[in-house]
């Protein structure tokens, strides 16, 4: 992940968040990871990082931002949908198959499925 392009949020000289991404093809940008320190969550850092990436994608004439999360990650699902993403695919058992087991996640929800979301990039 260190080799991927990223945007970084800094407050008082300290990194408080980041978003890393990759260009999948001519049309799509995939968000690989988005992280914000807990004490900065809810302060707009994640939104600012995502907005910066969307601006970069628009300038690069991309059509979509893509991201995936696990079925238990309710905070991520809420965040991305509030930011204009829509679920376009659910890959059943993708995570369970990848890890060879089912683990318990947020709220003790069994982690099984990969939920894929997309945001269509509006052109200027």
PDB file of C-alpha atoms in Angstrom:
ATOM      1  CA  UNK A   1       0.000   0.000   0.000  1.00  0.00           C
ATOM      2  CA  UNK A   2       2.965   2.315   0.538  1.00  0.00           C
ATOM      3  CA  UNK A   3       3.525   2.332  -3.221  1.00  0.00           C
ATOM      4  CA  UNK A   4       0.010   3.573  -4.005  1.00  0.00           C
ATOM      5  CA  UNK A   5      -0.902   7.203  -4.558  1.00  0.00           C
ATOM      6  CA  UNK A   6      -2.641   8.784  -1.583  1.00  0.00           C
ATOM      7  CA  UNK A   7      -3.962  11.952  -0.031  1.00  0.00           C
ATOM      8  CA  UNK A   8      -3.025  12.670   3.558  1.00  0.00           C
ATOM      9  CA  UNK A   9      -4.764  14.876   6.124  1.00  0.00           C
ATOM     10  CA  UNK A  10      -2.502  16.697   8.568  1.00  0.00           C
ATOM     11  CA  UNK A  11      -3.413  18.600  11.725  1.00  0.00           C
ATOM     12  CA  UNK A  12      -0.789  20.415  13.784  1.00  0.00           C
ATOM     13  CA  UNK A  13       1.983  18.573  11.959  1.00  0.00           C
ATOM     14  CA  UNK A  14       0.457  15.155  12.661  1.00  0.00           C
ATOM     15  CA  UNK A  15      -1.035  12.793  10.066  1.00  0.00           C
ATOM     16  CA  UNK A  16      -4.656  12.274  11.101  1.00  0.00           C
ATOM     17  CA  UNK A  17      -6.036  10.513   8.024  1.00  0.00           C
ATOM     18  CA  UNK A  18      -5.309   9.151   4.570  1.00  0.00           C
ATOM     19  CA  UNK A  19      -6.980   7.756   1.476  1.00  0.00           C
ATOM     20  CA  UNK A  20      -5.010   5.508  -0.878  1.00  0.00           C
ATOM     21  CA  UNK A  21      -6.212   4.523  -4.312  1.00  0.00           C
ATOM     22  CA  UNK A  22      -5.350   2.966  -7.631  1.00  0.00           C
ATOM     23  CA  UNK A  23      -6.569   3.527 -11.160  1.00  0.00           C
ATOM     24  CA  UNK A  24      -8.102   0.224 -12.229  1.00  0.00           C
ATOM     25  CA  UNK A  25      -8.543   1.156 -15.871  1.00  0.00           C
ATOM     26  CA  UNK A  26      -9.375   4.154 -18.069  1.00  0.00           C
ATOM     27  CA  UNK A  27     -12.682   4.732 -16.291  1.00  0.00           C
ATOM     28  CA  UNK A  28     -12.437   3.569 -12.685  1.00  0.00           C
ATOM     29  CA  UNK A  29     -10.572   4.584  -9.538  1.00  0.00           C
ATOM     30  CA  UNK A  30     -10.557   2.084  -6.671  1.00  0.00           C
ATOM     31  CA  UNK A  31     -10.292   3.293  -3.084  1.00  0.00           C
ATOM     32  CA  UNK A  32      -7.879   0.847  -1.479  1.00  0.00           C
ATOM     33  CA  UNK A  33      -7.979   2.239   2.058  1.00  0.00           C
ATOM     34  CA  UNK A  34      -9.435   5.170   3.956  1.00  0.00           C
ATOM     35  CA  UNK A  35      -8.419   5.738   7.546  1.00  0.00           C
ATOM     36  CA  UNK A  36      -8.977   8.540  10.032  1.00  0.00           C
ATOM     37  CA  UNK A  37      -7.726   8.567  13.614  1.00  0.00           C
ATOM     38  CA  UNK A  38     -10.617   7.940  16.017  1.00  0.00           C
ATOM     39  CA  UNK A  39     -10.362  11.357  17.648  1.00  0.00           C
ATOM     40  CA  UNK A  40     -10.783  13.014  14.225  1.00  0.00           C
ATOM     41  CA  UNK A  41     -13.682  10.875  12.996  1.00  0.00           C
ATOM     42  CA  UNK A  42     -16.847  12.896  12.508  1.00  0.00           C
ATOM     43  CA  UNK A  43     -14.871  16.114  11.999  1.00  0.00           C
ATOM     44  CA  UNK A  44     -14.970  16.110   8.186  1.00  0.00           C
ATOM     45  CA  UNK A  45     -11.511  14.634   7.576  1.00  0.00           C
ATOM     46  CA  UNK A  46     -12.814  11.561   5.737  1.00  0.00           C
ATOM     47  CA  UNK A  47     -15.179  13.694   3.667  1.00  0.00           C
ATOM     48  CA  UNK A  48     -12.347  16.066   2.724  1.00  0.00           C
ATOM     49  CA  UNK A  49     -10.079  13.188   1.717  1.00  0.00           C
ATOM     50  CA  UNK A  50     -12.800  11.593  -0.379  1.00  0.00           C
ATOM     51  CA  UNK A  51     -13.620  14.950  -1.991  1.00  0.00           C
ATOM     52  CA  UNK A  52      -9.961  15.447  -2.905  1.00  0.00           C
ATOM     53  CA  UNK A  53      -9.852  12.037  -4.548  1.00  0.00           C
ATOM     54  CA  UNK A  54     -13.101  12.669  -6.407  1.00  0.00           C
ATOM     55  CA  UNK A  55     -11.699  15.959  -7.707  1.00  0.00           C
ATOM     56  CA  UNK A  56      -8.540  14.188  -8.902  1.00  0.00           C
ATOM     57  CA  UNK A  57     -10.637  11.486 -10.601  1.00  0.00           C
ATOM     58  CA  UNK A  58     -12.818  14.120 -12.298  1.00  0.00           C
ATOM     59  CA  UNK A  59      -9.720  15.968 -13.560  1.00  0.00           C
ATOM     60  CA  UNK A  60      -8.411  12.636 -14.892  1.00  0.00           C
ATOM     61  CA  UNK A  61     -11.731  12.109 -16.724  1.00  0.00           C
ATOM     62  CA  UNK A  62     -12.649   9.012 -14.732  1.00  0.00           C
ATOM     63  CA  UNK A  63     -16.266   7.810 -14.608  1.00  0.00           C
ATOM     64  CA  UNK A  64     -16.490   6.054 -11.243  1.00  0.00           C
ATOM     65  CA  UNK A  65     -15.045   5.768  -7.778  1.00  0.00           C
ATOM     66  CA  UNK A  66     -15.225   2.213  -6.441  1.00  0.00           C
ATOM     67  CA  UNK A  67     -14.842   0.869  -2.940  1.00  0.00           C
ATOM     68  CA  UNK A  68     -15.631  -2.377  -1.165  1.00  0.00           C
ATOM     69  CA  UNK A  69     -16.190  -3.246   2.459  1.00  0.00           C
ATOM     70  CA  UNK A  70     -17.257  -6.189   4.533  1.00  0.00           C
ATOM     71  CA  UNK A  71     -20.899  -6.831   5.358  1.00  0.00           C
ATOM     72  CA  UNK A  72     -20.352  -5.996   9.047  1.00  0.00           C
ATOM     73  CA  UNK A  73     -18.736  -2.594   8.535  1.00  0.00           C
ATOM     74  CA  UNK A  74     -21.846  -0.535   9.153  1.00  0.00           C
ATOM     75  CA  UNK A  75     -19.945   2.721   9.789  1.00  0.00           C
ATOM     76  CA  UNK A  76     -18.257   2.459   6.366  1.00  0.00           C
ATOM     77  CA  UNK A  77     -21.535   1.603   4.652  1.00  0.00           C
ATOM     78  CA  UNK A  78     -23.207   4.630   6.235  1.00  0.00           C
ATOM     79  CA  UNK A  79     -20.291   6.948   5.402  1.00  0.00           C
ATOM     80  CA  UNK A  80     -19.988   5.959   1.763  1.00  0.00           C
ATOM     81  CA  UNK A  81     -23.726   6.084   1.121  1.00  0.00           C
ATOM     82  CA  UNK A  82     -23.937   9.543   2.718  1.00  0.00           C
ATOM     83  CA  UNK A  83     -21.132  10.540   0.344  1.00  0.00           C
ATOM     84  CA  UNK A  84     -23.190   9.489  -2.678  1.00  0.00           C
ATOM     85  CA  UNK A  85     -22.041   5.899  -3.208  1.00  0.00           C
ATOM     86  CA  UNK A  86     -24.504   3.160  -4.087  1.00  0.00           C
ATOM     87  CA  UNK A  87     -24.237  -0.582  -3.604  1.00  0.00           C
ATOM     88  CA  UNK A  88     -23.878  -2.225  -6.998  1.00  0.00           C
ATOM     89  CA  UNK A  89     -22.746  -5.732  -6.107  1.00  0.00           C
ATOM     90  CA  UNK A  90     -22.580  -8.143  -3.199  1.00  0.00           C
ATOM     91  CA  UNK A  91     -20.119 -11.001  -3.486  1.00  0.00           C
ATOM     92  CA  UNK A  92     -21.442 -13.628  -1.135  1.00  0.00           C
ATOM     93  CA  UNK A  93     -18.882 -15.415   1.046  1.00  0.00           C
ATOM     94  CA  UNK A  94     -15.968 -13.576  -0.615  1.00  0.00           C
ATOM     95  CA  UNK A  95     -14.335 -12.653   2.678  1.00  0.00           C
ATOM     96  CA  UNK A  96     -15.078 -15.949   4.406  1.00  0.00           C
ATOM     97  CA  UNK A  97     -13.656 -17.857   1.435  1.00  0.00           C
ATOM     98  CA  UNK A  98     -10.548 -15.649   1.308  1.00  0.00           C
ATOM     99  CA  UNK A  99      -9.775 -16.240   4.993  1.00  0.00           C
ATOM    100  CA  UNK A 100     -11.036 -19.813   5.146  1.00  0.00           C
ATOM    101  CA  UNK A 101     -13.210 -18.992   8.145  1.00  0.00           C
ATOM    102  CA  UNK A 102     -16.001 -16.767   9.361  1.00  0.00           C
ATOM    103  CA  UNK A 103     -15.033 -14.211  11.991  1.00  0.00           C
ATOM    104  CA  UNK A 104     -17.262 -11.971  14.050  1.00  0.00           C
ATOM    105  CA  UNK A 105     -17.105  -8.285  13.251  1.00  0.00           C
ATOM    106  CA  UNK A 106     -18.921  -5.103  14.258  1.00  0.00           C
ATOM    107  CA  UNK A 107     -21.818  -5.972  16.576  1.00  0.00           C
ATOM    108  CA  UNK A 108     -20.826  -9.664  16.363  1.00  0.00           C
ATOM    109  CA  UNK A 109     -22.079  -9.818  12.767  1.00  0.00           C
ATOM    110  CA  UNK A 110     -20.472 -12.781  10.966  1.00  0.00           C
ATOM    111  CA  UNK A 111     -18.081 -11.410   8.343  1.00  0.00           C
ATOM    112  CA  UNK A 112     -18.833 -13.235   5.107  1.00  0.00           C
ATOM    113  CA  UNK A 113     -19.648 -10.980   2.192  1.00  0.00           C
ATOM    114  CA  UNK A 114     -17.923  -8.208   0.272  1.00  0.00           C
ATOM    115  CA  UNK A 115     -20.160  -5.253  -0.487  1.00  0.00           C
ATOM    116  CA  UNK A 116     -19.090  -3.200  -3.496  1.00  0.00           C
ATOM    117  CA  UNK A 117     -20.133   0.410  -3.876  1.00  0.00           C
ATOM    118  CA  UNK A 118     -19.713   2.933  -6.657  1.00  0.00           C
ATOM    119  CA  UNK A 119     -20.066   6.640  -7.141  1.00  0.00           C
ATOM    120  CA  UNK A 120     -20.597   8.039 -10.591  1.00  0.00           C
ATOM    121  CA  UNK A 121     -18.376  11.070 -11.083  1.00  0.00           C
ATOM    122  CA  UNK A 122     -20.260  14.060 -12.330  1.00  0.00           C
ATOM    123  CA  UNK A 123     -18.568  15.946 -15.125  1.00  0.00           C
ATOM    124  CA  UNK A 124     -18.067  19.713 -14.860  1.00  0.00           C
TER     125      UNK A 124
END
